[in-house]
JSON list of C-alpha atoms in Angstrom, two decimals:
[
{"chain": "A", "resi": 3, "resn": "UNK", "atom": "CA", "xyz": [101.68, 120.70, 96.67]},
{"chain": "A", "resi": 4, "resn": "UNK", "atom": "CA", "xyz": [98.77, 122.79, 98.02]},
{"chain": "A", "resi": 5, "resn": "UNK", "atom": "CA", "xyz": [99.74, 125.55, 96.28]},
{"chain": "A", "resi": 6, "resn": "UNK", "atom": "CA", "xyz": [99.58, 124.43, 92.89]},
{"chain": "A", "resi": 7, "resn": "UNK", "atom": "CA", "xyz": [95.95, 123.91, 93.37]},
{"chain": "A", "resi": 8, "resn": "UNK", "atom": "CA", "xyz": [95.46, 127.08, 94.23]},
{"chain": "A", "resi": 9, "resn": "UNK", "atom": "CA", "xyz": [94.86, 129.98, 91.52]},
{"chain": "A", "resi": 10, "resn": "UNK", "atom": "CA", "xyz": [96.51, 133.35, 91.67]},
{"chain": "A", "resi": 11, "resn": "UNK", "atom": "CA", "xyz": [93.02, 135.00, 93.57]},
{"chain": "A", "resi": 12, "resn": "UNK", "atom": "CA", "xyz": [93.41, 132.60, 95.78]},
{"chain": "A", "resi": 13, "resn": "UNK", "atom": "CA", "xyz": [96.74, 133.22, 96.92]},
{"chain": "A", "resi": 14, "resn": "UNK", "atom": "CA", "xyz": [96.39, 136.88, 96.88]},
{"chain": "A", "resi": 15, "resn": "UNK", "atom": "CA", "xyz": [93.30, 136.65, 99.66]},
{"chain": "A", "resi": 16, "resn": "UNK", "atom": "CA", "xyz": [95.34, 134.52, 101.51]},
{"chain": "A", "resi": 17, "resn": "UNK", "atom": "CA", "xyz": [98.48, 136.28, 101.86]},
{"chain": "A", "resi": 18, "resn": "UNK", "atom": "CA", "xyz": [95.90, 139.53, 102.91]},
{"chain": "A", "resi": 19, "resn": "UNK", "atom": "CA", "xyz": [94.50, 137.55, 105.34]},
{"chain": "A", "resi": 20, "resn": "UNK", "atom": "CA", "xyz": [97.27, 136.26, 106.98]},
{"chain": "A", "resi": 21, "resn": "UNK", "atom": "CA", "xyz": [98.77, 139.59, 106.78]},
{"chain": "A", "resi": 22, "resn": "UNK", "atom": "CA", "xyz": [95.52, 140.80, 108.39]},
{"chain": "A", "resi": 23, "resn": "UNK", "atom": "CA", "xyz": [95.38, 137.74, 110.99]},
{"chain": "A", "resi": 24, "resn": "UNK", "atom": "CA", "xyz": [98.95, 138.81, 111.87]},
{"chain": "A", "resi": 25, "resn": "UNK", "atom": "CA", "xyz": [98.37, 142.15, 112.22]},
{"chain": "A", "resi": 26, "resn": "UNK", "atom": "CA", "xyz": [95.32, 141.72, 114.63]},
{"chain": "A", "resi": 27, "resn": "UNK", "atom": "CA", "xyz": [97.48, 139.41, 116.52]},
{"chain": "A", "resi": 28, "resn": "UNK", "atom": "CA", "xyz": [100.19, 142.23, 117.19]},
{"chain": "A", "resi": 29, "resn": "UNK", "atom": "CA", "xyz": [97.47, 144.95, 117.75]},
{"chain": "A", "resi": 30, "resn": "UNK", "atom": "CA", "xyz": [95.56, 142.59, 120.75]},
{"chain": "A", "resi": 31, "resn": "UNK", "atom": "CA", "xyz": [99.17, 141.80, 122.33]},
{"chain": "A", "resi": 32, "resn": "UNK", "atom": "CA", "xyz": [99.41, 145.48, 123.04]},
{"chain": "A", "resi": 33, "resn": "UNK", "atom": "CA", "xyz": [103.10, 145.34, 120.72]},
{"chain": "A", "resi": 34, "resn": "UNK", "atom": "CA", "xyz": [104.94, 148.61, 119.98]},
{"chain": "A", "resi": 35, "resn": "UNK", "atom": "CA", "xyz": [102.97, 150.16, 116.81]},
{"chain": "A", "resi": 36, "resn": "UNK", "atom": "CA", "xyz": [106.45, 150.08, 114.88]},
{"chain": "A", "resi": 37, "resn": "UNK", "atom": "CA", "xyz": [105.56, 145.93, 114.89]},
{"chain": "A", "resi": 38, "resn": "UNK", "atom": "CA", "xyz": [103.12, 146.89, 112.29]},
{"chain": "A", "resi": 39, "resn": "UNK", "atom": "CA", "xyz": [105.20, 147.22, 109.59]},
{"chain": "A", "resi": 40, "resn": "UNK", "atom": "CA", "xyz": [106.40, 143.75, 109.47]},
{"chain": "A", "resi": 41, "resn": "UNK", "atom": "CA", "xyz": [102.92, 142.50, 108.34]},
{"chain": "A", "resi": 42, "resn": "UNK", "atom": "CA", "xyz": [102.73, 145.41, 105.58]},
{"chain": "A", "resi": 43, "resn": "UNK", "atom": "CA", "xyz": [105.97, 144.32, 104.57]},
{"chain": "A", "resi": 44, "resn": "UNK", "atom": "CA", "xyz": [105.05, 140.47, 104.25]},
{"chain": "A", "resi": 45, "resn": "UNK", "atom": "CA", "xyz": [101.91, 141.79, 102.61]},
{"chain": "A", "resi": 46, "resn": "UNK", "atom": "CA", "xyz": [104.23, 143.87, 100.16]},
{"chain": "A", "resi": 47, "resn": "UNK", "atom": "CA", "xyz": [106.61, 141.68, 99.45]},
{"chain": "A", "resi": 48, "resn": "UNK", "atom": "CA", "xyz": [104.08, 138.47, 98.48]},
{"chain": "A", "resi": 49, "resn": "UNK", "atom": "CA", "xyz": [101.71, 141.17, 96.38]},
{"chain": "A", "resi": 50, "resn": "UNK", "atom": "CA", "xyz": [105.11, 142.38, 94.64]},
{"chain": "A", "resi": 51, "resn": "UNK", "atom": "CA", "xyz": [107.09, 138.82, 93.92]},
{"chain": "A", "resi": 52, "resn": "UNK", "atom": "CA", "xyz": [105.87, 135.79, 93.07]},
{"chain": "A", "resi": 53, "resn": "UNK", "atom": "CA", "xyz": [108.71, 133.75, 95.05]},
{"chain": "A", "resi": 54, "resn": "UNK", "atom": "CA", "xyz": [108.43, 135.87, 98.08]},
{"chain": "A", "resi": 55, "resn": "UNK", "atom": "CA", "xyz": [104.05, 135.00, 97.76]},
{"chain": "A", "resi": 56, "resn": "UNK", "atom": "CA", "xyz": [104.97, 131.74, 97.85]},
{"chain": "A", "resi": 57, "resn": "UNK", "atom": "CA", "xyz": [107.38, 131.57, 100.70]},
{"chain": "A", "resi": 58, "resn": "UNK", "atom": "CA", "xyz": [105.07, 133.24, 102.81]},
{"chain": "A", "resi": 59, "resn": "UNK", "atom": "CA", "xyz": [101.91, 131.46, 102.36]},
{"chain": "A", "resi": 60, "resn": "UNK", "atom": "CA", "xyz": [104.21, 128.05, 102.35]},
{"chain": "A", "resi": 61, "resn": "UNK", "atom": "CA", "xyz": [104.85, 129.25, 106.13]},
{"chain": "A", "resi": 62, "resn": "UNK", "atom": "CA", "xyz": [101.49, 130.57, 106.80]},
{"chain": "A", "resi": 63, "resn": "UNK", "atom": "CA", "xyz": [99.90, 127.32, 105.57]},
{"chain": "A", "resi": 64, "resn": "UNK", "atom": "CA", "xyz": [102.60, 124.89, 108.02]},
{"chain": "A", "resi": 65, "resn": "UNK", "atom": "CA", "xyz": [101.56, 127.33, 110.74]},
{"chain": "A", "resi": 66, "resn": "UNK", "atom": "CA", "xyz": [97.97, 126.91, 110.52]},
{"chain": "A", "resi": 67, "resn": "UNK", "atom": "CA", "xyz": [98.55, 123.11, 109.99]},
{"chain": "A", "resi": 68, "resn": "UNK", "atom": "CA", "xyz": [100.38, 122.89, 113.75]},
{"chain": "A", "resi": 69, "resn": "UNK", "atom": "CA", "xyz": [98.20, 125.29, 115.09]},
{"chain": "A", "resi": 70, "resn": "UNK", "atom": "CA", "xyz": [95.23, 122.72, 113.63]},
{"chain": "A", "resi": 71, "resn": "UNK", "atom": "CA", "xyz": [97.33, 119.85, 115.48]},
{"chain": "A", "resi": 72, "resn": "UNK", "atom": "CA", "xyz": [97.44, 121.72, 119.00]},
{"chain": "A", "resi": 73, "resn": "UNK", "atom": "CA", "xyz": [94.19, 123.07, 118.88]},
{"chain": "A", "resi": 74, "resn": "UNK", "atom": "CA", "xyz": [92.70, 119.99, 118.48]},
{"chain": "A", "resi": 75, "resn": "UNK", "atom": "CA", "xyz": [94.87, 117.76, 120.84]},
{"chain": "A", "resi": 76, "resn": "UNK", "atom": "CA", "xyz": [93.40, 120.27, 123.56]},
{"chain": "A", "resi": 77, "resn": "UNK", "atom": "CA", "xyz": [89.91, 120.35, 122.93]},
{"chain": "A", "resi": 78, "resn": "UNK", "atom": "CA", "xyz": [89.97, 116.38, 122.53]},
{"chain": "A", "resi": 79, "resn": "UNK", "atom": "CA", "xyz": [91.61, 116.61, 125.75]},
{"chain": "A", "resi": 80, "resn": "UNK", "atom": "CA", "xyz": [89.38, 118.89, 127.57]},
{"chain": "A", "resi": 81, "resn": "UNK", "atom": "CA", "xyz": [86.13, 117.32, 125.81]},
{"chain": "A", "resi": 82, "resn": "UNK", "atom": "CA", "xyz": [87.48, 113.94, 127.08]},
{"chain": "A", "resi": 83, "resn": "UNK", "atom": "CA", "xyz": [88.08, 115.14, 131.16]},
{"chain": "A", "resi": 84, "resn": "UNK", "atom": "CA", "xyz": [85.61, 117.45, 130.95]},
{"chain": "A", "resi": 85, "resn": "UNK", "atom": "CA", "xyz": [82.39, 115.56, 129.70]},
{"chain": "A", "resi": 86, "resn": "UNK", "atom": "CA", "xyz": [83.28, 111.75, 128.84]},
{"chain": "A", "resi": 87, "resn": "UNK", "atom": "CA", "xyz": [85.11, 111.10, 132.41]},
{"chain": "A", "resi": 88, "resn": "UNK", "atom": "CA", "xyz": [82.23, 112.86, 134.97]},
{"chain": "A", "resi": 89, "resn": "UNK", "atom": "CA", "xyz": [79.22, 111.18, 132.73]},
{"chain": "A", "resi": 90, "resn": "UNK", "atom": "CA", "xyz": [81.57, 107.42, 133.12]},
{"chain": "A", "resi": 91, "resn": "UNK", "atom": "CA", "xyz": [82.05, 108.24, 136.81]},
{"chain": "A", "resi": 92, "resn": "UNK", "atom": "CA", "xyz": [78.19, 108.87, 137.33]},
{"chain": "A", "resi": 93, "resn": "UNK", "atom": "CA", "xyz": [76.98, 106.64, 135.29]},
{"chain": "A", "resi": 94, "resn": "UNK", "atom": "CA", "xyz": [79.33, 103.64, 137.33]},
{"chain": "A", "resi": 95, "resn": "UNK", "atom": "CA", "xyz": [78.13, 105.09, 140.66]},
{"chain": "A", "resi": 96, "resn": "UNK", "atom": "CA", "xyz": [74.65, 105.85, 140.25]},
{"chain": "A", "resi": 97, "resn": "UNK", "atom": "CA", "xyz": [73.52, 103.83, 137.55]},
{"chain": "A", "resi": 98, "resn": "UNK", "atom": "CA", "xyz": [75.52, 100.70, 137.77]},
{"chain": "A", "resi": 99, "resn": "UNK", "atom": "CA", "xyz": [73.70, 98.66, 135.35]},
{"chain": "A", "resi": 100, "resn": "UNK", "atom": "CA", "xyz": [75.84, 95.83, 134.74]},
{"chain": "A", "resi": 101, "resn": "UNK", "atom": "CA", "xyz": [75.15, 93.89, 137.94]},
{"chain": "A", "resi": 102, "resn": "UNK", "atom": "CA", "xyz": [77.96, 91.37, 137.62]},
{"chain": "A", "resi": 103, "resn": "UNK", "atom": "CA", "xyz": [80.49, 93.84, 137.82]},
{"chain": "A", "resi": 104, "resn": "UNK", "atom": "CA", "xyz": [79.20, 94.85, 141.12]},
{"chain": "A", "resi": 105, "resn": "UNK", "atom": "CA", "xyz": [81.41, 93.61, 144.21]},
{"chain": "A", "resi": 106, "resn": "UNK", "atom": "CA", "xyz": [80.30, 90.00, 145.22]},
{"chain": "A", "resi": 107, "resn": "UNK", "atom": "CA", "xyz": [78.70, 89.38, 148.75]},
{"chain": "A", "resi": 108, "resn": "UNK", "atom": "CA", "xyz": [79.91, 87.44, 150.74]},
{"chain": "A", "resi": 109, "resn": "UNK", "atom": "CA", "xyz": [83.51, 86.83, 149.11]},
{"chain": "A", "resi": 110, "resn": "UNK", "atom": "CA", "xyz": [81.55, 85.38, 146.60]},
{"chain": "A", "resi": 111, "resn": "UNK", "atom": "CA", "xyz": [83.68, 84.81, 143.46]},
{"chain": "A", "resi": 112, "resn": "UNK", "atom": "CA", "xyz": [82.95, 86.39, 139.81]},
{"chain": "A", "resi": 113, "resn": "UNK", "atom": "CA", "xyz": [83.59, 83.74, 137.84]},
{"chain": "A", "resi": 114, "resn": "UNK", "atom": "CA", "xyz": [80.72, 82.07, 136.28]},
{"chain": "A", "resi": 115, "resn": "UNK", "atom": "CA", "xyz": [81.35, 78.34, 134.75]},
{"chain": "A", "resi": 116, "resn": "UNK", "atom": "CA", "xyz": [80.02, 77.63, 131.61]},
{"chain": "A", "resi": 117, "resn": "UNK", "atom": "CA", "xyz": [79.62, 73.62, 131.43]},
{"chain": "A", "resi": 118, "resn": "UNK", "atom": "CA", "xyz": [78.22, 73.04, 128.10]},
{"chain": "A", "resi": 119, "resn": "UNK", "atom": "CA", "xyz": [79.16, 71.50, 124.57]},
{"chain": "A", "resi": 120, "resn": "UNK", "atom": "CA", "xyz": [79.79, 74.20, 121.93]},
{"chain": "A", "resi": 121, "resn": "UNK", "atom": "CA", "xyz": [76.80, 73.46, 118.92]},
{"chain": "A", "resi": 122, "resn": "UNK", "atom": "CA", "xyz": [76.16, 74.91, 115.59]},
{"chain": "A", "resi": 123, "resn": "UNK", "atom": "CA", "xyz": [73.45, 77.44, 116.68]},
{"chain": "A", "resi": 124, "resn": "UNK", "atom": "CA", "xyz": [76.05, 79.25, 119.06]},
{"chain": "A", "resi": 125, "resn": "UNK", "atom": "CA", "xyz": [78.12, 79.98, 116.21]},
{"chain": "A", "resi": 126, "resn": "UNK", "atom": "CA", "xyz": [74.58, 81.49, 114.67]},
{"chain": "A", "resi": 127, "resn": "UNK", "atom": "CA", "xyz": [73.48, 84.86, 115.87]},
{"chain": "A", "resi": 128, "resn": "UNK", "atom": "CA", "xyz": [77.09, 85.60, 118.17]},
{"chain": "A", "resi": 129, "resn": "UNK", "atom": "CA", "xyz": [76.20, 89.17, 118.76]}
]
C-alpha cells in the first residue's frame, strides 16, 4: 500500500496540499465562500485522526491516479492528431520517398517477382 511507505511528514504535507489544491479549485470556480469550509474540515479532520488522514489521502491519491489516466489519454491524443498525423500527411505528399508505393503508370502492376533460389548468405545480414 502506498501509504505505508509513506512517513507521518509525508502524509501531513499531503493532506495540506490537497486541502490547498481543493481549496484553489473552489476559489477559481467562483463557488459560494461557505464551500470553503469543507476543505478546512478535510484538513481538520486528517490533522486530528489518524483514520480520517488516511481515508482522505486514500481518496486524494485514487483521484490523482484517474486524473493521471485522463490527462494523459488526451495529450497522447492531441500530440498524436496534432503533430504525428500533419508531419505523415506531408511527408506522403511532398516527400514521397518510397517510390514503389507511388501509383503505377500505365496500370502497371506493383508486384515485383522474385525468381531466385534462397542461399546461405540471405539468411546473413537480413536487416
Amino acid at each position: 500500500m502506498i501509504l505505508a511507505n509513506m512517513t507521518k511528514r509525508q502524509q501531513y504535507i499531503n493532506l495540506f496540499a490537497s486541502a490547498v489544491f481543493i481549496s484553489l479549485i473552489l476559489f477559481l470556480a467562483g463557488v459560494d465562500p461557505l464551500w470553503y469550509i469543507v476543505p478546512g474540515l478535510v484538513l481538520l479532520a486528517g490533522l486530528l485522526s489518524g483514520a480520517a488522514r488516511k481515508a482522505v489521502l486514500w481518496i486524494w491519491l485514487k483521484f490523482s491516479h484517474l486524473l493521471g489516466m485522463v490527462n494523459s489519454t488526451i495529450i497522447l491524443f492531441l500530440i498524436y492528431f496534432l503533430i504525428i498525423t500533419p508531419y505523415a500527411t506531408l511527408f506522403r505528399k511532398k516527400v514521397a520517398v518510397n517510390y514503389v508505393l507511388r501509383k503505377p503508370r500505365h496500370g502497371a502492376s506493383l508486384f515485383r517477382e522474385r525468381n531466385h533460389l534462397v542461399a546461405k548468405e540471405d539468411f546473413e545480414k537480413s536487416w
